[in-house]
Amino acid sequence: MKIDNSLPLEYSTEENSLKILGFWIFLGAEIMLFATLFATYFTLENRTGSGPTGAEIFQITPVLFETLLLLTSSFTVGLGIHAMRIGNKKAMISFFSITLLLGLAFLGVEVFEFVTYVHEGATLQTSAFTAALLTTLGTHGAHVTLGFFWGLFIILQVKKRGLTPQTTNKAFIFSLYWHFLDVVWIFIFSFIYLKGMM
Amino acid sequence: MDFFDRFAVPHPSIAIYASMAAIGLTVIAVIAGLTYFKKWGYLWREWLTTVDHKRIGIMYLLSALLMLFRGGVDAIMMRAQLAVPENTLLDAQHYNEIFTTHGIVMILFMAMPFIMFFMNFVVPLQIGARDVAFPRLNALSFWLFFMGAMLFNISFVVGGSPDAGWTSYFPLAGNEFSESVGTNYYMIAIQIAGIGTLMTGINFITTILKMRAPGMTLMKMPMFTWSALIANVIIVFAFPVLAVLLAMGTLDRQFGTHFFTMDNGGMDMLWANIFWVWGHPEVYILILPAFGIYSEVISTFARRNLYGYKSMVGSMVIISLLSFLVWAHHFFTMGQGALTNSIFSITTMAIAVPTGVKIFNWLLTLRKGKIVFTTPMLYSMLFIPLFTLGGVTGVMLAMSAADYQYHNTMFLVAHFHNVIIPGVVYAMLAGLHYYWPKMFGFMLNEKIGKWTAWLLSIGFIFAFMPMYVSGLDGQARRMYTYSEASGFSLMNMISFVGAAIMAIGFVLIVYNIYYSTRYESRDISNDPWDARTLEWSTHTPVPEYNFAILPDVRSNEALWDAKKNGHVLFKGDYEKIHMPNNSGIPFIMSCIFFVWGFSFIFSLWIPVIVTTIGIFVCMALRSFEQDHGRYITVKEIEETETNLRGA
């Protein structure tokens, strides 16, 4: 395998740069996936049937917590990649672990939020609005859950194998994914929650 | 017994029981044959675990041909049912199931894998690469597609086929009006195959952008590769839409949500809109690679470089953009108002412009060419007039005011078959004849090939031209019968005769494969058609690594430069070549997906949970696996090259 030392480790082989480009294209597909969910949500937003409206069920506190947790985790994963670039394995593992813990906390708040909705009578089956809302949030949450396990596996691999072209490549791609989930959350925060509460 | 009732077919008939028996016997025969000839190991090592793009391509081809006949039988049954008025060959339910599966099988499980076959087999060779960017992902794409297709195909013997049309509009596709699990099959099987297609899209964009031979800039790519690139971009942007749509359909049917229902705020038109946001780009995913094949074939057999290379590329880019802006023309009559209809009318008609540019480019390529009428060329020459006819009726349908007359009639059915058969199917057959020698080392018989092309075209004209007439006369599509008094009898009888002629044509293709396998000469060169692009510069059969030395490219016709202008394609010495290892994970994971899909369709939640865990275990195994591939040594390359040169 040819290693080009003028590039960061994660880009250093041809296979690595193919994987990074491939993942960017995958993120393009993910944008379409969430765009379809958002389009559905905006279409069905006011079609609440006999169920509650967004203004009735949205609460700012848990949402602010979720936002804070996820945005911070995006920052720490960035720090993790920085540590990886300067070859500090220990710092990288720490920052990645913090990222995943923040992700886990985010999921905890989201589960609490969902339970609250169900208690207030906004279940998946209540109306078109709740179906679109919970599907969009749920898809994002499922992505975070998947990311949690993916990140965990990468931490284990870095721990065992050190910072190699393969492990750094995986970690870098994971960071792209994590940042992307953050971007999606910003849209959810602005256009589902804030817009819904206005 | 309640548990087993769900697997029963809701409307059994002799034909379905016969199919059950036939499927059972075929499976037993295949298993017995493999065991008797001791081929299990060969099958596993050489095919089920392969990551070679050429072998994956061939498996796509076999699946496509298989599905062509499955869809073709559906078509013949429909035409036979409508051949005479008040026919009782099929009942209404059976007819509904057949037109639904005909559409899905032909588009998603025949035309799509056919396109995938060409992309897999041709693109890496055309750009001078040794494989695709992600060989293992490519195997997974194939197996997911294959399992999705198989899952869909068992629907008609286990639980019942989908019966709400290939568009599956709600509320018809909802639980209230589609009670059987048929529509669940639609949601899940297409979902699984669609994931595979999306991954193919990502794979090929990366391959084409990053793995071209030295010197091949984007504007020096052969036209088929360009068409594949653009089709894959459309795949990446269209297939996630389908994934979300099918997921919402599944939620509505199996989890009681209200996306598309008539109550609690649900909106049935949302399905139609999102469906066509995917569905219209989908038809361009099919037609653009077809255009790419025509471009290759026409320029090869006109013995001229392709006229208007840049405008060909530009028109495809414009088509790909417009393809996302026309979806509402599929339901002009469904109440969105005059302004919306006018806008979509105009965007639709605008697509005729870049398509027209392409037609003229092909005609101008032919001008002053030294045309050789081989079978692929014959298909291309039949394509141009027949496809143009379909395009013109398309512009008629694009006029939203006039569409009220055509909507939901046989006129529409005639139109889209008129673009899909001469457009896509002829390209697939032209490409099949064209690339056959590169795949298998012998040509398909030209005489039988030309007979087939003419039979298909004559059959096509008889089968579909009468539909334009009966459609304008008011014969609705998807009706399982009509009365004598309607006056549609003659036209439908002519259609049936045409369909029968086409069936003979398709059988002749199989006969041609059989005949050529037995009798055609194995002594052919690497470049039997005197072609112009890189795939013909390597050996036949193509070695595993495709090119011993990566070619050096100066223009979009690298091989022609080498043959006519003394350009040296292969410079330098052999170096060891890095190749990926085979893997069983894609196949095993797809099998788990099959069980997952089947359990999901029948709401068997415990197997669903178990298989979901199985899928994630496969992904985790892949994450922890360390597989750096292997190297082919210089000595092995020298041996292979000497053998292939026949020295």
Short mmCIF file of N, CA and C in Angstrom, two decimals, chain B residues 411-478:
data_model
loop_
_atom_site.label_atom_id
_atom_site.label_comp_id
_atom_site.label_asym_id
_atom_site.label_seq_id
_atom_site.Cartn_x
_atom_site.Cartn_y
_atom_site.Cartn_z
N PHE B 411 -53.81 5.34 -24.13
CA PHE B 411 -52.90 6.24 -24.84
C PHE B 411 -51.63 6.43 -24.02
N LEU B 412 -51.80 6.62 -22.73
CA LEU B 412 -50.65 6.79 -21.84
C LEU B 412 -49.81 5.50 -21.81
N VAL B 413 -50.52 4.37 -21.72
CA VAL B 413 -49.81 3.08 -21.69
C VAL B 413 -48.97 2.93 -22.96
N ALA B 414 -49.58 3.28 -24.10
CA ALA B 414 -48.85 3.20 -25.36
C ALA B 414 -47.65 4.13 -25.33
N HIS B 415 -47.84 5.34 -24.80
CA HIS B 415 -46.73 6.31 -24.78
C HIS B 415 -45.53 5.79 -23.98
N PHE B 416 -45.77 5.35 -22.74
CA PHE B 416 -44.56 5.03 -21.97
C PHE B 416 -43.92 3.73 -22.42
N HIS B 417 -44.72 2.81 -22.98
CA HIS B 417 -44.05 1.65 -23.58
C HIS B 417 -43.30 2.06 -24.84
N ASN B 418 -43.83 3.06 -25.52
CA ASN B 418 -43.18 3.54 -26.74
C ASN B 418 -41.83 4.20 -26.45
N VAL B 419 -41.66 4.78 -25.28
CA VAL B 419 -40.32 5.30 -24.95
C VAL B 419 -39.46 4.24 -24.25
N ILE B 420 -40.09 3.40 -23.44
CA ILE B 420 -39.26 2.46 -22.68
C ILE B 420 -38.77 1.30 -23.55
N ILE B 421 -39.62 0.76 -24.41
CA ILE B 421 -39.16 -0.40 -25.19
C ILE B 421 -38.12 0.01 -26.24
N PRO B 422 -38.43 0.91 -27.18
CA PRO B 422 -37.34 1.28 -28.10
C PRO B 422 -36.23 2.05 -27.39
N GLY B 423 -36.53 2.76 -26.34
CA GLY B 423 -35.49 3.53 -25.66
C GLY B 423 -34.60 2.65 -24.81
N VAL B 424 -35.18 2.03 -23.80
CA VAL B 424 -34.34 1.29 -22.84
C VAL B 424 -34.10 -0.15 -23.31
N VAL B 425 -35.18 -0.87 -23.63
CA VAL B 425 -35.01 -2.31 -23.92
C VAL B 425 -34.12 -2.52 -25.15
N TYR B 426 -34.33 -1.73 -26.21
CA TYR B 426 -33.48 -1.90 -27.40
C TYR B 426 -32.02 -1.60 -27.05
N ALA B 427 -31.80 -0.59 -26.21
CA ALA B 427 -30.41 -0.28 -25.83
C ALA B 427 -29.80 -1.44 -25.08
N MET B 428 -30.61 -2.05 -24.19
CA MET B 428 -30.09 -3.17 -23.43
C MET B 428 -29.73 -4.32 -24.38
N LEU B 429 -30.60 -4.56 -25.38
CA LEU B 429 -30.33 -5.67 -26.30
C LEU B 429 -29.16 -5.33 -27.22
N ALA B 430 -29.11 -4.06 -27.66
CA ALA B 430 -27.97 -3.65 -28.48
C ALA B 430 -26.68 -3.85 -27.69
N GLY B 431 -26.69 -3.39 -26.44
CA GLY B 431 -25.50 -3.51 -25.59
C GLY B 431 -25.17 -4.97 -25.30
N LEU B 432 -26.22 -5.78 -25.15
CA LEU B 432 -25.99 -7.21 -24.88
C LEU B 432 -25.21 -7.85 -26.04
N HIS B 433 -25.67 -7.58 -27.28
CA HIS B 433 -24.96 -8.13 -28.43
C HIS B 433 -23.56 -7.54 -28.56
N TYR B 434 -23.48 -6.24 -28.24
CA TYR B 434 -22.22 -5.52 -28.43
C TYR B 434 -21.16 -6.02 -27.45
N TYR B 435 -21.52 -6.18 -26.18
CA TYR B 435 -20.53 -6.54 -25.16
C TYR B 435 -20.41 -8.05 -24.95
N TRP B 436 -21.30 -8.84 -25.54
CA TRP B 436 -21.26 -10.28 -25.35
C TRP B 436 -19.86 -10.86 -25.63
N PRO B 437 -19.24 -10.53 -26.79
CA PRO B 437 -17.91 -11.11 -27.05
C PRO B 437 -16.89 -10.74 -25.99
N LYS B 438 -16.97 -9.54 -25.43
CA LYS B 438 -16.00 -9.16 -24.40
C LYS B 438 -16.21 -9.99 -23.14
N MET B 439 -17.46 -10.35 -22.86
CA MET B 439 -17.73 -11.11 -21.65
C MET B 439 -17.37 -12.57 -21.82
N PHE B 440 -17.81 -13.17 -22.95
CA PHE B 440 -17.76 -14.64 -23.03
C PHE B 440 -16.83 -15.16 -24.12
N GLY B 441 -16.23 -14.27 -24.89
CA GLY B 441 -15.25 -14.74 -25.87
C GLY B 441 -15.83 -15.30 -27.16
N PHE B 442 -17.11 -15.10 -27.41
CA PHE B 442 -17.66 -15.43 -28.74
C PHE B 442 -18.80 -14.46 -29.03
N MET B 443 -19.11 -14.31 -30.33
CA MET B 443 -20.16 -13.37 -30.70
C MET B 443 -21.52 -14.07 -30.64
N LEU B 444 -22.58 -13.26 -30.49
CA LEU B 444 -23.91 -13.82 -30.67
C LEU B 444 -24.18 -13.83 -32.16
N ASN B 445 -24.93 -14.84 -32.60
CA ASN B 445 -25.18 -14.99 -34.03
C ASN B 445 -25.88 -13.76 -34.61
N GLU B 446 -25.29 -13.21 -35.67
CA GLU B 446 -25.80 -11.97 -36.25
C GLU B 446 -27.14 -12.17 -36.94
N LYS B 447 -27.27 -13.32 -37.63
CA LYS B 447 -28.49 -13.52 -38.40
C LYS B 447 -29.70 -13.64 -37.47
N ILE B 448 -29.55 -14.47 -36.43
CA ILE B 448 -30.66 -14.60 -35.47
C ILE B 448 -30.88 -13.25 -34.78
N GLY B 449 -29.79 -12.56 -34.47
CA GLY B 449 -29.90 -11.26 -33.80
C GLY B 449 -30.73 -10.28 -34.60
N LYS B 450 -30.49 -10.25 -35.92
CA LYS B 450 -31.25 -9.28 -36.74
C LYS B 450 -32.71 -9.69 -36.87
N TRP B 451 -32.93 -11.00 -37.00
CA TRP B 451 -34.32 -11.48 -37.01
C TRP B 451 -35.04 -11.02 -35.75
N THR B 452 -34.33 -11.17 -34.63
CA THR B 452 -34.94 -10.79 -33.35
C THR B 452 -35.30 -9.31 -33.35
N ALA B 453 -34.35 -8.48 -33.79
CA ALA B 453 -34.60 -7.04 -33.78
C ALA B 453 -35.82 -6.69 -34.62
N TRP B 454 -35.94 -7.31 -35.80
CA TRP B 454 -37.09 -7.00 -36.65
C TRP B 454 -38.38 -7.54 -36.05
N LEU B 455 -38.32 -8.77 -35.51
CA LEU B 455 -39.54 -9.33 -34.91
C LEU B 455 -40.02 -8.47 -33.76
N LEU B 456 -39.07 -8.05 -32.91
CA LEU B 456 -39.46 -7.22 -31.77
C LEU B 456 -40.08 -5.92 -32.24
N SER B 457 -39.51 -5.34 -33.30
CA SER B 457 -40.01 -4.03 -33.76
C SER B 457 -41.38 -4.17 -34.39
N ILE B 458 -41.55 -5.22 -35.22
CA ILE B 458 -42.86 -5.42 -35.85
C ILE B 458 -43.90 -5.73 -34.76
N GLY B 459 -43.51 -6.61 -33.85
CA GLY B 459 -44.40 -6.94 -32.74
C GLY B 459 -44.73 -5.71 -31.93
N PHE B 460 -43.72 -4.89 -31.70
CA PHE B 460 -43.93 -3.67 -30.92
C PHE B 460 -44.96 -2.77 -31.57
N ILE B 461 -44.82 -2.59 -32.89
CA ILE B 461 -45.75 -1.69 -33.59
C ILE B 461 -47.18 -2.23 -33.51
N PHE B 462 -47.30 -3.55 -33.73
CA PHE B 462 -48.65 -4.14 -33.65
C PHE B 462 -49.20 -4.08 -32.23
N ALA B 463 -48.33 -4.24 -31.24
CA ALA B 463 -48.82 -4.30 -29.86
C ALA B 463 -49.23 -2.93 -29.35
N PHE B 464 -48.47 -1.89 -29.70
CA PHE B 464 -48.71 -0.61 -29.01
C PHE B 464 -49.37 0.48 -29.83
N MET B 465 -49.24 0.44 -31.16
CA MET B 465 -49.91 1.48 -31.93
C MET B 465 -51.43 1.44 -31.75
N PRO B 466 -52.04 0.23 -31.72
CA PRO B 466 -53.50 0.21 -31.52
C PRO B 466 -53.92 0.83 -30.19
N MET B 467 -53.03 0.80 -29.19
CA MET B 467 -53.40 1.37 -27.89
C MET B 467 -53.58 2.88 -27.98
N TYR B 468 -52.78 3.52 -28.84
CA TYR B 468 -52.98 4.97 -29.02
C TYR B 468 -54.41 5.23 -29.48
N VAL B 469 -54.86 4.40 -30.42
CA VAL B 469 -56.20 4.60 -30.99
C VAL B 469 -57.27 4.30 -29.94
N SER B 470 -57.17 3.12 -29.33
CA SER B 470 -58.23 2.78 -28.38
C SER B 470 -58.19 3.71 -27.17
N GLY B 471 -57.00 4.20 -26.83
CA GLY B 471 -56.87 5.14 -25.72
C GLY B 471 -57.58 6.45 -26.03
N LEU B 472 -57.36 6.97 -27.22
CA LEU B 472 -58.04 8.21 -27.60
C LEU B 472 -59.55 7.98 -27.67
N ASP B 473 -59.93 6.74 -27.95
CA ASP B 473 -61.34 6.38 -28.00
C ASP B 473 -61.92 6.22 -26.60
N GLY B 474 -61.07 6.24 -25.60
CA GLY B 474 -61.58 6.20 -24.23
C GLY B 474 -61.38 4.90 -23.48
N GLN B 475 -60.58 3.98 -24.03
CA GLN B 475 -60.36 2.75 -23.26
C GLN B 475 -59.45 3.05 -22.07
N ALA B 476 -59.95 2.83 -20.85
CA ALA B 476 -59.17 3.13 -19.66
C ALA B 476 -58.12 2.05 -19.44
N ARG B 477 -56.99 2.46 -18.84
CA ARG B 477 -55.97 1.47 -18.49
C ARG B 477 -56.41 0.73 -17.23
N ARG B 478 -55.74 -0.37 -16.94
CA ARG B 478 -55.94 -1.13 -15.71
C ARG B 478 -57.37 -1.66 -15.54
#
